[in-house]
Short mmCIF file of C-alpha atoms and ligand atoms in Angstrom, two decimals:
data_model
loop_
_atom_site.label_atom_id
_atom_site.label_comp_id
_atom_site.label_asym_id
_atom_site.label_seq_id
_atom_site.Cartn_x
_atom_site.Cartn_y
_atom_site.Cartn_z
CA UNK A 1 2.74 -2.60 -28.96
CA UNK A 2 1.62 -2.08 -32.53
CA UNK A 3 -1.80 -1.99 -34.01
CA UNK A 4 -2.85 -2.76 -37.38
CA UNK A 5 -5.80 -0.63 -37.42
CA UNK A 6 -7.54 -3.07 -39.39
CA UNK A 7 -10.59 -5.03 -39.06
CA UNK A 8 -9.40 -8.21 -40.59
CA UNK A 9 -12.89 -10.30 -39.63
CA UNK A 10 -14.99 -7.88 -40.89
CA UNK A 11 -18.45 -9.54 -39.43
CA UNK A 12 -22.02 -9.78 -40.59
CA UNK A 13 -23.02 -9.67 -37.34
CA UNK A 14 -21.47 -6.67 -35.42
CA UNK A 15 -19.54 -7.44 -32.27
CA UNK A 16 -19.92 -4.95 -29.40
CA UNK A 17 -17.21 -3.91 -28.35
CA UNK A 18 -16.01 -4.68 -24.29
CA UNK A 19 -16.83 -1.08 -23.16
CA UNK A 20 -20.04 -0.84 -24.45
CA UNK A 21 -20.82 -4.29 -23.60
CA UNK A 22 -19.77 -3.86 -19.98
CA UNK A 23 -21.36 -0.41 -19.75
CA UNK A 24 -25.34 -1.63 -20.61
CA UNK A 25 -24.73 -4.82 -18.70
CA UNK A 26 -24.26 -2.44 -15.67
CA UNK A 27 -26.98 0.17 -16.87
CA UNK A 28 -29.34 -2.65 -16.73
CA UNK A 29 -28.44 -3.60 -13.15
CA UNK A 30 -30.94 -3.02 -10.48
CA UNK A 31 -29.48 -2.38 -7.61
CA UNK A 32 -30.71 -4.37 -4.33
CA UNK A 33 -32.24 -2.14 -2.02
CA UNK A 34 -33.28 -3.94 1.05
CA UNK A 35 -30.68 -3.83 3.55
CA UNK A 36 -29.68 -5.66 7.21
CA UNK A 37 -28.06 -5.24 10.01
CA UNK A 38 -25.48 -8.04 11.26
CA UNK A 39 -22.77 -7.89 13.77
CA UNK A 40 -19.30 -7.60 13.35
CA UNK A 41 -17.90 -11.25 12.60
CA UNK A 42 -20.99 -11.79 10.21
CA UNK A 43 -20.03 -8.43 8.62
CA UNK A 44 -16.54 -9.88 6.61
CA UNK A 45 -16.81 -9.58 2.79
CA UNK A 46 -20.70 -7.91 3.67
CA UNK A 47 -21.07 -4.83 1.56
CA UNK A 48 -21.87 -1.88 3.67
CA UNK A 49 -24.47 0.19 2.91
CA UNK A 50 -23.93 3.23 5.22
CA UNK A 51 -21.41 5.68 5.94
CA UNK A 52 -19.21 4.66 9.01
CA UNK A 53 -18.86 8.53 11.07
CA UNK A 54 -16.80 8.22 14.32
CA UNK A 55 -18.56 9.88 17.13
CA UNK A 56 -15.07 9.71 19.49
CA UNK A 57 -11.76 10.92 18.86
CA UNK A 58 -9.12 7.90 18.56
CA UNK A 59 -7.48 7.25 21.01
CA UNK A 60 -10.20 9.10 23.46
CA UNK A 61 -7.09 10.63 25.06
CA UNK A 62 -3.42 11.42 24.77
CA UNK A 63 -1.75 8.38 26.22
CA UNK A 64 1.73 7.00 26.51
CA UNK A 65 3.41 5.01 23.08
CA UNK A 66 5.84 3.24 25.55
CA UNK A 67 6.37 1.95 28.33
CA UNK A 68 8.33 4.07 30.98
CA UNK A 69 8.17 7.58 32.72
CA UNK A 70 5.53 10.06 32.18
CA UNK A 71 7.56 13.90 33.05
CA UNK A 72 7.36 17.60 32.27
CA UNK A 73 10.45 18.66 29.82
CA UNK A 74 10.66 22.13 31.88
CA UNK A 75 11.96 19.73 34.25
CA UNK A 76 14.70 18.66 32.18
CA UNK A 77 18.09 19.58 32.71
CA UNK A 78 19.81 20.90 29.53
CA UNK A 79 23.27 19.23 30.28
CA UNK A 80 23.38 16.42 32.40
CA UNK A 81 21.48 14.47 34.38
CA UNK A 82 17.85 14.67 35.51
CA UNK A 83 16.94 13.54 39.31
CA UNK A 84 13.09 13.20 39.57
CA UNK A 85 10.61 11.54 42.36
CA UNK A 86 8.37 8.55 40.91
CA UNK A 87 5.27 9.79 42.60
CA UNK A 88 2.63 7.95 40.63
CA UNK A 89 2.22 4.74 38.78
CA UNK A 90 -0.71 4.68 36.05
CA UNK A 91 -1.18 1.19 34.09
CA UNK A 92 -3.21 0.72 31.15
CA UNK A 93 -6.83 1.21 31.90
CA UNK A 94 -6.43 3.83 34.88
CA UNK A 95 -6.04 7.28 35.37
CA UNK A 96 -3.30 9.05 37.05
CA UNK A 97 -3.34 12.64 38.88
CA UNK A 98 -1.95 15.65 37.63
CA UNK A 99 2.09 15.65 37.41
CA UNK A 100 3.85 18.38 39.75
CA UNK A 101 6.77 19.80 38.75
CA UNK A 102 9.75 17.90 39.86
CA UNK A 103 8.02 14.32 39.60
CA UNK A 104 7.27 11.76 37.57
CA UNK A 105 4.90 9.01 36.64
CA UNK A 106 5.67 5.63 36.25
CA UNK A 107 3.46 4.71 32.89
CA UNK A 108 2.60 1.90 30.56
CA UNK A 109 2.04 1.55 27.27
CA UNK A 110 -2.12 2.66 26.29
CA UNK A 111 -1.90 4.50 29.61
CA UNK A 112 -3.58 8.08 29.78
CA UNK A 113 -1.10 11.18 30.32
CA UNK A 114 -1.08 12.72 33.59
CA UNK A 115 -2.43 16.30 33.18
CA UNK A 116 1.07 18.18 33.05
CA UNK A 117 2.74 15.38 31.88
CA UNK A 118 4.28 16.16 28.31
CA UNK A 119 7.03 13.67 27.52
CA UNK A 120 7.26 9.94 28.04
CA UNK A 121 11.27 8.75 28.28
CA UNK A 122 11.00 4.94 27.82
CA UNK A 123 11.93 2.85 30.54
CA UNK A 124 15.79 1.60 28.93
CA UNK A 125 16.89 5.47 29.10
CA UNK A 126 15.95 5.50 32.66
CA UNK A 127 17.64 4.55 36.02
CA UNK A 128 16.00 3.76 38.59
CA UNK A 129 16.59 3.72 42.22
CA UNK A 130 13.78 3.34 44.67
CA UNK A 131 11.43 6.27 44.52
CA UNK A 132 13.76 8.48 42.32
CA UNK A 133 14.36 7.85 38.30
CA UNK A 134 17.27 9.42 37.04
CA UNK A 135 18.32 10.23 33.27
CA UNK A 136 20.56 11.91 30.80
CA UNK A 137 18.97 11.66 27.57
CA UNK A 138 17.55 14.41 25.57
CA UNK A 139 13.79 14.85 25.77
CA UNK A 140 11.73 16.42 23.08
CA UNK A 141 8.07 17.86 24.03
CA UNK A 142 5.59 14.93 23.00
CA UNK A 143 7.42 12.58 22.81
CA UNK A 144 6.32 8.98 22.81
CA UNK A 145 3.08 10.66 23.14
CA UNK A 146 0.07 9.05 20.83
CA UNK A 147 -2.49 12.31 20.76
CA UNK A 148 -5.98 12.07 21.49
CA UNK A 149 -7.68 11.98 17.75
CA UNK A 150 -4.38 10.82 16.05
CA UNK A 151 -5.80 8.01 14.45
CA UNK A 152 -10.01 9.65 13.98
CA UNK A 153 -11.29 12.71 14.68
CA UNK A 154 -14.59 12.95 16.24
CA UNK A 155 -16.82 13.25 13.43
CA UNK A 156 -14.90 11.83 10.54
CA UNK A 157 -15.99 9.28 8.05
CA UNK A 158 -13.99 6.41 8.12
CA UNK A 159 -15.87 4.27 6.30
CA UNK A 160 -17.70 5.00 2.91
CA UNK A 161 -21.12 3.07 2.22
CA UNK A 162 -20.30 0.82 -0.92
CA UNK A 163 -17.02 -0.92 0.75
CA UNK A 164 -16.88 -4.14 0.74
CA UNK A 165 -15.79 -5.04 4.39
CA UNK A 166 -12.77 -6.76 5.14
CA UNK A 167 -10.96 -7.99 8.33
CA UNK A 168 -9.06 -3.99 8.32
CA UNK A 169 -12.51 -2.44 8.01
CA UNK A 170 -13.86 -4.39 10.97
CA UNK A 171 -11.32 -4.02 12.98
CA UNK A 172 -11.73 -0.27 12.47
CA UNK A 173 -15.38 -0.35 12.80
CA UNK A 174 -15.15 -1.54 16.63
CA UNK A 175 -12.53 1.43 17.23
CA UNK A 176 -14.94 3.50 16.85
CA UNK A 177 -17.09 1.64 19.36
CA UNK A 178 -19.44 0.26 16.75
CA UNK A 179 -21.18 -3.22 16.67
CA UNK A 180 -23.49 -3.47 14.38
CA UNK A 181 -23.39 -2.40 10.67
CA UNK A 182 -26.17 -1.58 8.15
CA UNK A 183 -25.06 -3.99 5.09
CA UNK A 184 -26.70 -4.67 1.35
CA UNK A 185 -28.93 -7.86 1.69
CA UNK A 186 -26.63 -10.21 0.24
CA UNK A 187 -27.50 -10.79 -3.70
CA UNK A 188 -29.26 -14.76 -4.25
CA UNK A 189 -28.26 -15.97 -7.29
CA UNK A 190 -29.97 -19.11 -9.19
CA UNK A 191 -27.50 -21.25 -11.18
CA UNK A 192 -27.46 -24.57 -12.95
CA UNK A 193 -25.36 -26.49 -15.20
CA UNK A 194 -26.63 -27.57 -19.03
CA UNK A 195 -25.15 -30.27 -20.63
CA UNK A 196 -26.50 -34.04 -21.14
CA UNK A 197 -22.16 -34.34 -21.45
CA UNK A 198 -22.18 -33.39 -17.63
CA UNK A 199 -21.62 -36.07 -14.62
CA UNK A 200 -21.09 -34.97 -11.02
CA UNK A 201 -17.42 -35.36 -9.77
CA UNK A 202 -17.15 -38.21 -7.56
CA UNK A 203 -19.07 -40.34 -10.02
CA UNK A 204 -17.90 -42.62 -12.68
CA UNK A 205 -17.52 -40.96 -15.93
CA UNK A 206 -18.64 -42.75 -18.85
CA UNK A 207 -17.94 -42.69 -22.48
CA UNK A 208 -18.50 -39.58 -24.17
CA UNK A 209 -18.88 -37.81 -20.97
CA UNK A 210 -17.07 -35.14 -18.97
CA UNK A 211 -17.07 -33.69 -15.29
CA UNK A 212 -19.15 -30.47 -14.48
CA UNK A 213 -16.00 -28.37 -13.40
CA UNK A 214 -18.08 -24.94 -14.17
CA UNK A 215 -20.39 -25.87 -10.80
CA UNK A 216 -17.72 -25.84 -8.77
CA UNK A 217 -15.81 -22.52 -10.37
CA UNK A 218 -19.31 -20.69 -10.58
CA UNK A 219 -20.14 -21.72 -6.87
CA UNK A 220 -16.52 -20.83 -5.81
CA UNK A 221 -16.80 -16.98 -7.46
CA UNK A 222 -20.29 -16.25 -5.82
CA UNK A 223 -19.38 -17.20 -2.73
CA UNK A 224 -16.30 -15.07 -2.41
CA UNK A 225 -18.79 -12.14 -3.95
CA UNK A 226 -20.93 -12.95 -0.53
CA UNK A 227 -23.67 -14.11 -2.84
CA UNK A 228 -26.26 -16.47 -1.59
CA UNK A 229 -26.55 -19.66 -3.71
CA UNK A 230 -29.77 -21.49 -5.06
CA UNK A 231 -27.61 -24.31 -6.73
CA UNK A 232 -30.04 -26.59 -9.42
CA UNK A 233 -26.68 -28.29 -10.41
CA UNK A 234 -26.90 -30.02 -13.69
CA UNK A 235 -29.75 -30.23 -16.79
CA UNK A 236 -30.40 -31.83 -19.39
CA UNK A 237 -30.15 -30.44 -22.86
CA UNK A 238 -34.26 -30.42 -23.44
CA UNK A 239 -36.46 -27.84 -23.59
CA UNK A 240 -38.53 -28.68 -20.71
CA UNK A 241 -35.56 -29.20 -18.82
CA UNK A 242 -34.15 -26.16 -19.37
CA UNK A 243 -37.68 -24.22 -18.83
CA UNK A 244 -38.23 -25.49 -15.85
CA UNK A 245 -34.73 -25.47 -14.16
CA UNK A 246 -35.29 -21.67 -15.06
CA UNK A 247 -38.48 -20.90 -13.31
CA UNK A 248 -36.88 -22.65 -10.36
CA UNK A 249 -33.83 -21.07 -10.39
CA UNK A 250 -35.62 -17.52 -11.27
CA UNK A 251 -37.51 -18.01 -8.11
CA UNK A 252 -36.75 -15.31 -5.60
CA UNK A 253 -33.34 -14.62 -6.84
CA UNK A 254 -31.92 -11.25 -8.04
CA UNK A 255 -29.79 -12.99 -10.90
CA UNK A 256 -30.26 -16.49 -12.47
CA UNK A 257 -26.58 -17.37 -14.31
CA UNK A 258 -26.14 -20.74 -16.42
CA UNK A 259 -23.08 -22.44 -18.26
CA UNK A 260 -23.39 -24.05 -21.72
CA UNK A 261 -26.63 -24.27 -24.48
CA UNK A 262 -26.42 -20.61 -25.68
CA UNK A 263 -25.43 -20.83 -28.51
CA UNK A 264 -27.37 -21.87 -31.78
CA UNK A 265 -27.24 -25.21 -32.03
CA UNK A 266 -29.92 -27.62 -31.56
CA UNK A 267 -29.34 -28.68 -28.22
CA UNK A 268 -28.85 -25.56 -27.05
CA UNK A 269 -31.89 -24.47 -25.12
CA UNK A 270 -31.38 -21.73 -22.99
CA UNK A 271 -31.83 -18.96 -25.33
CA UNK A 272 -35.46 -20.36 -26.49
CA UNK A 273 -36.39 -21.09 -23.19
CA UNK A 274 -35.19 -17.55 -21.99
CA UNK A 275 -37.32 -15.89 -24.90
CA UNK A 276 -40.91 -17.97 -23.68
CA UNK A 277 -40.18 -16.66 -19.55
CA UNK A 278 -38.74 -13.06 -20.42
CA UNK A 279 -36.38 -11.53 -22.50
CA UNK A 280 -33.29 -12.13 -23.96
CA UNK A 281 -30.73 -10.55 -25.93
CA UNK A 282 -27.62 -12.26 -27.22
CA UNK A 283 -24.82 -10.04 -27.26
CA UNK A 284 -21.38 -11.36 -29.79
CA UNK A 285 -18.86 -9.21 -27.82
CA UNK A 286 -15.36 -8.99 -29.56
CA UNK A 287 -13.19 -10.49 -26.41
CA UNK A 288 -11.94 -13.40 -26.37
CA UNK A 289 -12.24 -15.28 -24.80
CA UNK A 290 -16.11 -15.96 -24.17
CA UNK A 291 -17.59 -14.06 -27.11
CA UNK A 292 -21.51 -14.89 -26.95
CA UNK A 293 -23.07 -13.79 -23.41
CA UNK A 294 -26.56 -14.18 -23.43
CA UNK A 295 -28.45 -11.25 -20.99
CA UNK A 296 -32.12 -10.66 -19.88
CA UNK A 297 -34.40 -10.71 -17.51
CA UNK A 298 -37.12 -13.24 -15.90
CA UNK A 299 -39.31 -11.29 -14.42
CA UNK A 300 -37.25 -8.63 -12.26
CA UNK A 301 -34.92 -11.34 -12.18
CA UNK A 302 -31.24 -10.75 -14.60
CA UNK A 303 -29.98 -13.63 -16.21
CA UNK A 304 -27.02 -14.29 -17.67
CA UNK A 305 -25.83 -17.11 -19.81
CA UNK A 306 -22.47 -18.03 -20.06
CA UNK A 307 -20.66 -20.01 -22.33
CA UNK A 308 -20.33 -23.61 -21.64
CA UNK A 309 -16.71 -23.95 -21.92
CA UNK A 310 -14.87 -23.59 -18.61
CA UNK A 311 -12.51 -21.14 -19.03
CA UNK A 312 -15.15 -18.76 -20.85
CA UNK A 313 -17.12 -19.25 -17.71
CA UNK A 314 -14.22 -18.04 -15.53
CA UNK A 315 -13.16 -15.10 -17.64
CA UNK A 316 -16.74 -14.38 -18.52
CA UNK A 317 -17.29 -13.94 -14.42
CA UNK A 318 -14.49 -11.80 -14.32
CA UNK A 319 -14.99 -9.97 -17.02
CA UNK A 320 -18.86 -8.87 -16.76
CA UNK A 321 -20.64 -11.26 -14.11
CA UNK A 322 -18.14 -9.38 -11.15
CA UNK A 323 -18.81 -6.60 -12.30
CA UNK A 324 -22.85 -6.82 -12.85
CA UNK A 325 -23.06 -8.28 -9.17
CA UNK A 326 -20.58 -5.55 -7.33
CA UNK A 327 -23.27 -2.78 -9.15
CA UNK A 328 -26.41 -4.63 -7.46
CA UNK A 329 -24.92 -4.72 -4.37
CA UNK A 330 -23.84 -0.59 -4.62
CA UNK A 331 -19.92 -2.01 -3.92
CA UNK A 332 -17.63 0.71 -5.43
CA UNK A 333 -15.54 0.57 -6.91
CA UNK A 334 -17.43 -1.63 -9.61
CA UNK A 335 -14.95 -2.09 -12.40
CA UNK A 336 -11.20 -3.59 -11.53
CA UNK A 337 -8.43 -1.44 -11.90
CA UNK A 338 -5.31 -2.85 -14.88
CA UNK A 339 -2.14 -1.98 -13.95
CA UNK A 340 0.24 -1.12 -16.40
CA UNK A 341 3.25 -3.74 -16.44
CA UNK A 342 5.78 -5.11 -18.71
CA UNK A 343 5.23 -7.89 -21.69
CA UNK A 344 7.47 -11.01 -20.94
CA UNK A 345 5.55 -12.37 -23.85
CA UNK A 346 5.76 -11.94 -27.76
CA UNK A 347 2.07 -11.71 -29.23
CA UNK A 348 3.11 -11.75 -32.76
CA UNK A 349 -0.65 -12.24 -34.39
CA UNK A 350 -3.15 -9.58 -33.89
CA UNK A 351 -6.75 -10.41 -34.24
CA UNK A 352 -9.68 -8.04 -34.34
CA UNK A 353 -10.90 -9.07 -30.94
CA UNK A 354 -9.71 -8.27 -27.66
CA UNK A 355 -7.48 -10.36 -25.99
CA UNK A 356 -7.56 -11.59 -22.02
CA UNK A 357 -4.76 -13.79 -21.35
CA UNK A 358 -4.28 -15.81 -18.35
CA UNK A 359 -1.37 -14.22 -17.25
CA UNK A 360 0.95 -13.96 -13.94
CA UNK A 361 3.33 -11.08 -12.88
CA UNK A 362 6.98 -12.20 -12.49
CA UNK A 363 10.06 -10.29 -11.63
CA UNK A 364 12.01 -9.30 -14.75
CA UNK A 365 16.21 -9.30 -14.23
CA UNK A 366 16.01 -5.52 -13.60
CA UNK A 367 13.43 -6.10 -10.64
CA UNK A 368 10.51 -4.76 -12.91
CA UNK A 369 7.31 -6.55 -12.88
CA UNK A 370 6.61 -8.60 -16.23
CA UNK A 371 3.25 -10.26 -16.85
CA UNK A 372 4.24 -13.83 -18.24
CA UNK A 373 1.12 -16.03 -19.80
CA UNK A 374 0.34 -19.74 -19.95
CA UNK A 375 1.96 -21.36 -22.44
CA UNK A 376 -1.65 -22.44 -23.85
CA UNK A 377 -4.41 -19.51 -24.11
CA UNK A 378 -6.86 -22.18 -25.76
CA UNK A 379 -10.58 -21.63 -24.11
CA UNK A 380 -10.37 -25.49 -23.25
CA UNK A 381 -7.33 -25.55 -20.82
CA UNK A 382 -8.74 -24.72 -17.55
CA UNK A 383 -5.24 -25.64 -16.56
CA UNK A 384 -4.28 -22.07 -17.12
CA UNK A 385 -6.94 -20.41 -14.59
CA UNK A 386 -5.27 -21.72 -12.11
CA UNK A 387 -1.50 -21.19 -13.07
CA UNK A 388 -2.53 -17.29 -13.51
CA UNK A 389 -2.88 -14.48 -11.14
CA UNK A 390 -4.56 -12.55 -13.44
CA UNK A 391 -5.76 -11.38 -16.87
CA UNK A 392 -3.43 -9.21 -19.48
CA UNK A 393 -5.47 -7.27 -21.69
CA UNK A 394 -4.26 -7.05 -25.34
CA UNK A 395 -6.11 -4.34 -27.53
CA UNK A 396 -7.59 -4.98 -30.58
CA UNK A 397 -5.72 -5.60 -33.86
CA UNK A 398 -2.59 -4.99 -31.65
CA UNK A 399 0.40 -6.95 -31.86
CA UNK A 400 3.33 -7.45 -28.45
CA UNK A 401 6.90 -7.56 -28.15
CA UNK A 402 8.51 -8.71 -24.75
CA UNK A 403 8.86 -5.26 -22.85
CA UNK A 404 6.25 -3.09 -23.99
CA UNK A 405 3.84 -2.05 -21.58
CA UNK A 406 0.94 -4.16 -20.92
CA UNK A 407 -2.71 -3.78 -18.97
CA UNK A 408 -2.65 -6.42 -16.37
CA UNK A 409 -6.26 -7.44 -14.62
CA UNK A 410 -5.46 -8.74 -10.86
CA UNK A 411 -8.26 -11.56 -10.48
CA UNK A 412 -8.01 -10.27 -6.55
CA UNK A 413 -8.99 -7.07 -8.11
CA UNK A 414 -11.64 -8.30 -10.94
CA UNK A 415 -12.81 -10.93 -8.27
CA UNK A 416 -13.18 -9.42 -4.83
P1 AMP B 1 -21.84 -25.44 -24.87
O1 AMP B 1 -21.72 -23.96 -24.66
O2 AMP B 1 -22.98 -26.05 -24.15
O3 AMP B 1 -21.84 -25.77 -26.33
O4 AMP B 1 -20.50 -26.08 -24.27
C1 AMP B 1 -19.24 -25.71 -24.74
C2 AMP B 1 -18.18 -26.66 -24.23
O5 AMP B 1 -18.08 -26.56 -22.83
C3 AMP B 1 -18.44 -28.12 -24.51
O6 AMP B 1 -17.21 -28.75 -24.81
C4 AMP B 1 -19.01 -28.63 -23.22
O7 AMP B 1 -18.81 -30.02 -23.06
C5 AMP B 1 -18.24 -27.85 -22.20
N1 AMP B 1 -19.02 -27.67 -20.98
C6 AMP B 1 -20.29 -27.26 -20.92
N2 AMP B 1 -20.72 -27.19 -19.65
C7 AMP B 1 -19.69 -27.59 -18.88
C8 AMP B 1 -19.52 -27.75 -17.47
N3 AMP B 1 -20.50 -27.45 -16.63
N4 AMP B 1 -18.33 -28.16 -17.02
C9 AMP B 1 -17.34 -28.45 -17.88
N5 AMP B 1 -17.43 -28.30 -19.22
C10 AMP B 1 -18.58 -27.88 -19.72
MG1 MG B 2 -23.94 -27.83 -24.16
#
């Protein structure tokens, strides 16, 4: 990777750069405070806002790994064979008596060591022949032995407040015997759709008119984010429109986000509408793409204003909307996490903006993982936002040759 170090579009109008950008969007973030408690199902993709602290050792007790014969290794004879009385059989779920010398238990898998018990042979090493067992192989003390607390220890934290629960997490949750979890009230977000261009799919489209794709991608992030949706859908490119889709969608919601009419043109409405509710600042950020993001507040409501062009909108989410919602909700961690991988890609022409390329990880010939990108990285081909996996970050000013190192964005990362 090479870099210029120029500033080739030397603006009027300074560009912020993506850190600093990304950094007072989240400053200005107020965090959701109220908080519920919801069962276990209802807790997947909930962000938890306690500490999860074990109050049992798991498993409660030492119990057997396999199925077969609980014994005492001082029993064991060094060479040869061992000859011991099955004196006890202890399933899963019951509790057997202490082992004397010279016996042993017949045990199942999950079932609780006899007291004196301290190796479990499994039942394929073992012959059996009526109330005797006989075997040769060597034993080893603890073996196929699971010990109480191997998994938790009483006490431990095993889940941190600020994780965003998945199926692993809830699983874990109930093995510590809990039922209930205290999670952030999920965030409501207000969103609508500008564009007189706009027609619903399913609909006809007529001349000069084009499908509201952004609806659908917008609806599709927030949900996955566990947001709760106030959809207004599309509106007109008027003023009054505009203003009053706004107080609606501004209504009880922590966050109010809208597609298309921020920019300066004179059907773009959302900025003047923004300035007569609240306030708005319109930040030119030097990514591309999705350069203008418009940011303020209704109210205690945020609002952002994307671009209107579809893939702005879905790099835009990624790139700051994620982000801003994962810091109300107190979800750590609240920026994704590039990985570093290989350019299958020449990006011969450096420009003074930042670069996030739809790109997706293949294997290169020596089994290394390569980030290829979509042949097309024009902000009009939504095409590519669904060939990618994720985003490739190219510096500013910085040009790429196939195998140097790269930044690579997982959207599973930037999105979840
Ligand atoms: P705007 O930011 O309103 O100037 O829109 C920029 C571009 O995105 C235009 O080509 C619009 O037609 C297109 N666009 C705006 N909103 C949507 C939408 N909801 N779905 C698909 N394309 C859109
Ligand atoms: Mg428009």
């Amino acid at each position: 990777m090479t870099s210029c170090g120029c500033d080739s579009a030397t603006p009027e109008v300074r560009l912020i750069p993506y850190e600093e950008a990304l950094q007072a969007l989240l400053d200005r973030a107020k965090p959701i405070r109220q908080q519920e408690t919801v069962g276990l199902t209802e807790a997947l993709g909930r962000v938890l806002a306690e500490d999860i602290r074990s109050s049992i050792d798991v498993p409660p007790a030492a119990n057997s790994a396999m199925d077969g014969y609980a014994i005492r290794c001082a029993d064991v004879r060094p060479d040869g064979e061992t000859r011991l009385r099955v004196t006890q059989r202890i399933p899963a779920g019951e509790v057997g008596e202490p082992l004397e010398a010279g016996s042993a238990a017949r045990i199942f898998t999950g079932a609780p060591i006899p007291p004196g018990a301290d190796a479990v042979i499994m039942q394929e090493q073992v012959c059996r022949d009526g109330d005797w067992m006989r075997f040769s192989a060597s034993v080893t003390p603890g073996q196929n032995i699971r010990a109480a607390g191997e998994d938790i220890r009483a006490g431990q934290t095993v889940i941190a407040s600020g994780t965003r629960l998945r199926a692993q997490e809830l699983g874990l949750a109930a093995s510590v015997g809990r039922d209930r979890l205290q999670v952030c009230r999920r965030p409501r977000v207000g969103i609508f759709f500008t564009g007189d261009e706009l027609v619903e799919p399913g609909q006809p489209l007529g001349d000069g008119q084009i499908y509201d794709s952004n609806r659908y991608t917008l609806n599709g992030l927030l949900q996955s984010l566990g947001c709760e949706i106030v959809d207004l859908g599309i509106v007109g490119d008027t003023l009054g429109q505009t203003l009053e889709a706004l107080q609606k969608a501004s209504a009880r919601t922590d966050l109010v986000i809208t597609s298309g009419g921020v920019s300066v043109g004179e059907e773009d409405h959302v900025r003047a509408a923004l300035e007569q509710l609240g306030e708005l600042d319109m930040w030119r950020i030097r990514i591309k793409p999705g350069k203008p993001l418009a940011f303020g507040f209704i109210g205690d409501t945020a609002f952002l204003g994307l671009p209107g062009n579809p893939v702005s909108v879905f790099a835009g989410f990624c790139l700051f909307v994620a982000p801003f919602i994962k810091q109300m909700t107190g979800m750590q961690p609240t920026r994704a996490e590039a990985f570093t991988v290989r350019a299958a890609f020449d990006w011969p022409r450096p420009d003074s903006r930042r670069e996030f390329a739809r790109a997706r990880l293949i294997r290169a010939a020596d089994g290394a993982l390569a980030a290829e990108l979509y042949p097309s990285q024009s902000s009009g081909v939504l095409m590519s936002t669904s060939w990618a996996d994720g985003l490739v970050e190219i510096p500013e000013n910085t040009s790429v040759t196939a195998g140097d190192p790269v930044r690579y964005y997982a959207f599973r990362d930037l999105l979840a």
